[in-house]
Amino acid sequence: MEAVRVRFAPSPTGFLHIGGVRTALFNWLFAKHHGGKFFLRIEDTDRSRSTPEAIEAITQGLLWLGLNWDPWAEWPSEHVLQTDRLSVYRSKVEELLSKGLAYRCYCLPEELEQRRKEAISKGKPPRYDGRCRNLQSPPSQQTSAIRFKNNPDEQTVIHDLVKGKVIFENSTLDDLILFRSDGTPTYNLSVVVDDGDMKISHVIRGDDHLNNTPKQIQLFRTFGYPVPKFAHLSMILGPDRNRLSKRHGATSVQWYRDQGFLPEALINYLVRLGWSHKDQEIFSIRELIEKFSFEQVGSSAAVFNPEKLIWLNAHYIKTGEPKRLKELFISFLAKEGDISQNEIEQDPRTEQIIKALQERSRTLTEMANSAICFFKKPVMEEKAKGQFLTRENLSLIQALKERFETVTPFSHETLEPVFKEIMAQFGVKMAKLAQPLRVALTGKTVSPGIYDVLCLIGQKETVNRLEMATNIIQQNKAM
């Protein structure tokens, strides 16, 4: 195979969308699989909507996922900005004008809109009627757009790596605008010039761009660029099988990062939206690079299932290295619990707390909320308090408090006999004893194993919290 050179070319008009992430991922995996290059190009020629904040969001989202890009040797900046290449696009258009392959169009926007409506009303395709194509006497002192001369007598055939053979009749295509009357280049011009100059070998993008492809192929050939191979990825649908959008919930990579999803979980999930390898569900990055190919990319739309993503995230948390999870977890706990990051980092219990919570945490946010009670006195859930911090359980809690005060050392081995003693004294099973204790210590009915909770909170704080629980029950009793 020829040297693989691919690009991810988002428009910086908002956050990095999940569909865009999947496109970037497929490009990145394809490049890595073939030992090729993966470039990032920011298509920011729509100045009214492009923002520096969106560019930052795109780059940071890709870096968080580990989708690093290669520098383009012919361009000095870290990633390519189209607004830095405006003079290149102008030069290319002037080249076409000089060869008679493009022409100036003086039609006003309102005139074009009126003709479009008339064509639709007559059941005709709303294409430009070409009235400026062979204009002999152009209007004086009037701005113009520049259009490409489409060849209507030919076909454009695309051998798409996903969709197979797709044929377009050029007679259905417009004389597309290359430069607007305000002097800015259009998408179809700039993308072709950039792909040509960057020697892009494969254009991998969403199938919403398929109708642009025959126009772009004509431009590639007219400029003398090699025509890249194309792969148009199917769209992603929401659970209701409509196109994934904000109404289905968060769709940006930043939201998933901020909610405590791991980058490897998001990558593993997104690659399976349209690609498969036998019945395997979970892949390491190394496996994805090794196995990825377009022979296994489907042409049908993929359905986004949030529950499946949560399941995958829980798997990666459960199997993650505590030391690595600690690096990600600290900021979540600091935010959720209003705790100093330095305090969390220096606490010798932090990795042990993570180990205790891995089994039952689906996101780092959930893990952080469950961990707050190990660093601060718990905020009691009203339902849990009402159900378990009751007068019926007062004597149990007091008995536990008295025995815990004298246990030395405070460990699983020494605590187990205490539980057996209290259970025998009151004639209750472990569940009857553990649940009021759990609520007293954590404020919740769900936590890691009770022995882990006791050892992580420690003897002194355990006794203090049981005293607090006793006071809550007595106050309620007095009311």
mmCIF file of C-alpha atoms in Angstrom, residues 313-464:
data_model
loop_
_atom_site.group_PDB
_atom_site.id
_atom_site.type_symbol
_atom_site.label_atom_id
_atom_site.label_comp_id
_atom_site.label_asym_id
_atom_site.label_seq_id
_atom_site.Cartn_x
_atom_site.Cartn_y
_atom_site.Cartn_z
ATOM 1 C CA ASN A 313 -16.317 2.547 31.814
ATOM 2 C CA ALA A 314 -17.103 0.490 34.917
ATOM 3 C CA HIS A 315 -14.978 -2.327 33.475
ATOM 4 C CA TYR A 316 -11.990 -0.050 32.939
ATOM 5 C CA ILE A 317 -12.320 1.428 36.434
ATOM 6 C CA LYS A 318 -12.635 -2.038 37.971
ATOM 7 C CA THR A 319 -9.532 -3.320 36.173
ATOM 8 C CA GLY A 320 -7.502 -0.091 36.263
ATOM 9 C CA GLU A 321 -4.216 0.368 38.094
ATOM 10 C CA PRO A 322 -4.946 2.281 41.343
ATOM 11 C CA LYS A 323 -1.853 4.454 40.880
ATOM 12 C CA ARG A 324 -3.006 5.565 37.432
ATOM 13 C CA LEU A 325 -6.621 6.018 38.574
ATOM 14 C CA LYS A 326 -5.355 8.140 41.460
ATOM 15 C CA GLU A 327 -3.935 10.695 39.004
ATOM 16 C CA LEU A 328 -7.367 11.091 37.388
ATOM 17 C CA PHE A 329 -9.411 10.673 40.577
ATOM 18 C CA ILE A 330 -7.797 13.453 42.640
ATOM 19 C CA SER A 331 -9.352 16.335 40.689
ATOM 20 C CA PHE A 332 -12.822 14.762 40.838
ATOM 21 C CA LEU A 333 -12.672 14.245 44.602
ATOM 22 C CA ALA A 334 -11.321 17.756 45.130
ATOM 23 C CA LYS A 335 -14.229 19.183 43.136
ATOM 24 C CA GLU A 336 -17.019 16.968 44.481
ATOM 25 C CA GLY A 337 -15.871 17.112 48.105
ATOM 26 C CA ASP A 338 -14.384 20.619 48.212
ATOM 27 C CA ILE A 339 -11.128 19.099 49.430
ATOM 28 C CA SER A 340 -7.577 20.255 48.746
ATOM 29 C CA GLN A 341 -5.917 18.274 45.951
ATOM 30 C CA ASN A 342 -2.693 18.303 47.925
ATOM 31 C CA GLU A 343 -4.468 16.801 50.955
ATOM 32 C CA ILE A 344 -5.822 13.959 48.814
ATOM 33 C CA GLU A 345 -2.491 13.351 47.096
ATOM 34 C CA GLN A 346 -0.554 13.247 50.371
ATOM 35 C CA ASP A 347 -3.046 11.051 52.218
ATOM 36 C CA PRO A 348 -1.519 7.538 52.489
ATOM 37 C CA ARG A 349 -5.001 5.988 52.305
ATOM 38 C CA THR A 350 -5.938 7.349 48.864
ATOM 39 C CA GLU A 351 -4.884 4.344 46.784
ATOM 40 C CA GLN A 352 -6.471 1.967 49.302
ATOM 41 C CA ILE A 353 -9.715 3.967 49.084
ATOM 42 C CA ILE A 354 -9.609 3.668 45.287
ATOM 43 C CA LYS A 355 -9.074 -0.095 45.555
ATOM 44 C CA ALA A 356 -12.048 -0.356 47.897
ATOM 45 C CA LEU A 357 -14.299 1.625 45.521
ATOM 46 C CA GLN A 358 -13.208 0.208 42.138
ATOM 47 C CA GLU A 359 -15.583 -2.738 42.198
ATOM 48 C CA ARG A 360 -18.746 -0.646 42.464
ATOM 49 C CA SER A 361 -17.888 2.647 40.702
ATOM 50 C CA ARG A 362 -19.158 3.287 37.184
ATOM 51 C CA THR A 363 -17.524 6.712 36.761
ATOM 52 C CA LEU A 364 -14.824 8.703 38.531
ATOM 53 C CA THR A 365 -17.552 11.105 39.664
ATOM 54 C CA GLU A 366 -19.379 8.251 41.380
ATOM 55 C CA MET A 367 -16.115 7.103 42.924
ATOM 56 C CA ALA A 368 -15.388 10.613 44.181
ATOM 57 C CA ASN A 369 -18.829 10.975 45.757
ATOM 58 C CA SER A 370 -18.391 7.640 47.495
ATOM 59 C CA ALA A 371 -14.931 8.638 48.729
ATOM 60 C CA ILE A 372 -15.880 11.942 50.371
ATOM 61 C CA CYS A 373 -16.871 10.181 53.589
ATOM 62 C CA PHE A 374 -13.266 8.977 54.080
ATOM 63 C CA PHE A 375 -11.996 12.559 54.129
ATOM 64 C CA LYS A 376 -14.890 14.472 55.717
ATOM 65 C CA LYS A 377 -17.747 13.776 58.082
ATOM 66 C CA PRO A 378 -20.655 12.340 56.063
ATOM 67 C CA VAL A 379 -23.721 14.208 54.917
ATOM 68 C CA MET A 380 -26.557 11.907 55.861
ATOM 69 C CA GLU A 381 -28.999 10.848 53.172
ATOM 70 C CA GLU A 382 -32.417 11.579 54.656
ATOM 71 C CA LYS A 383 -33.924 8.271 53.564
ATOM 72 C CA ALA A 384 -30.993 6.274 54.941
ATOM 73 C CA LYS A 385 -31.046 8.193 58.206
ATOM 74 C CA GLY A 386 -34.778 7.708 58.643
ATOM 75 C CA GLN A 387 -34.571 3.991 57.902
ATOM 76 C CA PHE A 388 -31.524 2.997 59.953
ATOM 77 C CA LEU A 389 -30.669 5.656 62.540
ATOM 78 C CA THR A 390 -33.682 4.727 64.647
ATOM 79 C CA ARG A 391 -34.392 4.126 68.323
ATOM 80 C CA GLU A 392 -34.538 0.376 67.588
ATOM 81 C CA ASN A 393 -30.893 0.511 66.493
ATOM 82 C CA LEU A 394 -29.662 2.874 69.210
ATOM 83 C CA SER A 395 -28.463 0.133 71.581
ATOM 84 C CA LEU A 396 -26.660 -1.654 68.704
ATOM 85 C CA ILE A 397 -24.788 1.496 67.725
ATOM 86 C CA GLN A 398 -23.898 2.309 71.340
ATOM 87 C CA ALA A 399 -22.610 -1.233 71.919
ATOM 88 C CA LEU A 400 -20.463 -1.060 68.786
ATOM 89 C CA LYS A 401 -19.080 2.314 69.825
ATOM 90 C CA GLU A 402 -18.087 1.054 73.273
ATOM 91 C CA ARG A 403 -16.345 -2.037 71.897
ATOM 92 C CA PHE A 404 -14.592 -0.148 69.076
ATOM 93 C CA GLU A 405 -13.064 2.227 71.636
ATOM 94 C CA THR A 406 -10.981 -0.590 73.128
ATOM 95 C CA VAL A 407 -10.053 -2.720 70.095
ATOM 96 C CA THR A 408 -6.302 -2.890 69.506
ATOM 97 C CA PRO A 409 -5.118 -2.949 66.777
ATOM 98 C CA PHE A 410 -8.049 -1.666 64.736
ATOM 99 C CA SER A 411 -7.999 -4.240 61.929
ATOM 100 C CA HIS A 412 -10.178 -6.788 60.123
ATOM 101 C CA GLU A 413 -8.818 -9.592 62.301
ATOM 102 C CA THR A 414 -9.562 -7.861 65.581
ATOM 103 C CA LEU A 415 -12.911 -6.407 64.485
ATOM 104 C CA GLU A 416 -14.443 -9.695 63.354
ATOM 105 C CA PRO A 417 -14.729 -11.109 66.908
ATOM 106 C CA VAL A 418 -16.400 -7.854 68.003
ATOM 107 C CA PHE A 419 -19.130 -8.299 65.418
ATOM 108 C CA LYS A 420 -19.666 -11.919 66.439
ATOM 109 C CA GLU A 421 -19.906 -10.871 70.079
ATOM 110 C CA ILE A 422 -22.461 -8.125 69.394
ATOM 111 C CA MET A 423 -24.510 -10.360 67.084
ATOM 112 C CA ALA A 424 -24.672 -13.033 69.783
ATOM 113 C CA GLN A 425 -25.523 -10.475 72.488
ATOM 114 C CA PHE A 426 -28.450 -8.984 70.545
ATOM 115 C CA GLY A 427 -29.471 -12.077 68.575
ATOM 116 C CA VAL A 428 -29.141 -10.408 65.169
ATOM 117 C CA LYS A 429 -27.483 -11.306 61.862
ATOM 118 C CA MET A 430 -24.639 -9.329 60.271
ATOM 119 C CA ALA A 431 -26.921 -7.417 57.873
ATOM 120 C CA LYS A 432 -28.958 -6.084 60.790
ATOM 121 C CA LEU A 433 -25.767 -4.845 62.396
ATOM 122 C CA ALA A 434 -23.804 -3.665 59.379
ATOM 123 C CA GLN A 435 -26.404 -1.452 57.735
ATOM 124 C CA PRO A 436 -26.998 0.994 60.621
ATOM 125 C CA LEU A 437 -23.213 1.073 61.101
ATOM 126 C CA ARG A 438 -22.673 1.794 57.391
ATOM 127 C CA VAL A 439 -25.129 4.707 57.465
ATOM 128 C CA ALA A 440 -23.549 6.088 60.633
ATOM 129 C CA LEU A 441 -20.082 6.009 59.077
ATOM 130 C CA THR A 442 -20.778 7.005 55.443
ATOM 131 C CA GLY A 443 -24.233 8.605 55.453
ATOM 132 C CA LYS A 444 -25.310 6.118 52.746
ATOM 133 C CA THR A 445 -26.733 2.622 52.471
ATOM 134 C CA VAL A 446 -24.177 1.576 49.853
ATOM 135 C CA SER A 447 -20.428 1.419 50.452
ATOM 136 C CA PRO A 448 -17.471 -0.928 50.188
ATOM 137 C CA GLY A 449 -17.345 -3.853 52.631
ATOM 138 C CA ILE A 450 -17.893 -2.774 56.223
ATOM 139 C CA TYR A 451 -14.454 -3.938 57.356
ATOM 140 C CA ASP A 452 -12.805 -1.848 54.613
ATOM 141 C CA VAL A 453 -14.884 1.159 55.631
ATOM 142 C CA LEU A 454 -13.914 0.824 59.300
ATOM 143 C CA CYS A 455 -10.208 0.405 58.606
ATOM 144 C CA LEU A 456 -10.070 3.268 56.114
ATOM 145 C CA ILE A 457 -11.948 5.678 58.392
ATOM 146 C CA GLY A 458 -9.861 4.605 61.388
ATOM 147 C CA GLN A 459 -10.596 3.949 65.041
ATOM 148 C CA LYS A 460 -10.823 7.493 66.379
ATOM 149 C CA GLU A 461 -13.036 8.816 63.580
ATOM 150 C CA THR A 462 -15.221 5.693 63.679
ATOM 151 C CA VAL A 463 -15.928 6.267 67.386
ATOM 152 C CA ASN A 464 -16.620 9.966 66.733
#
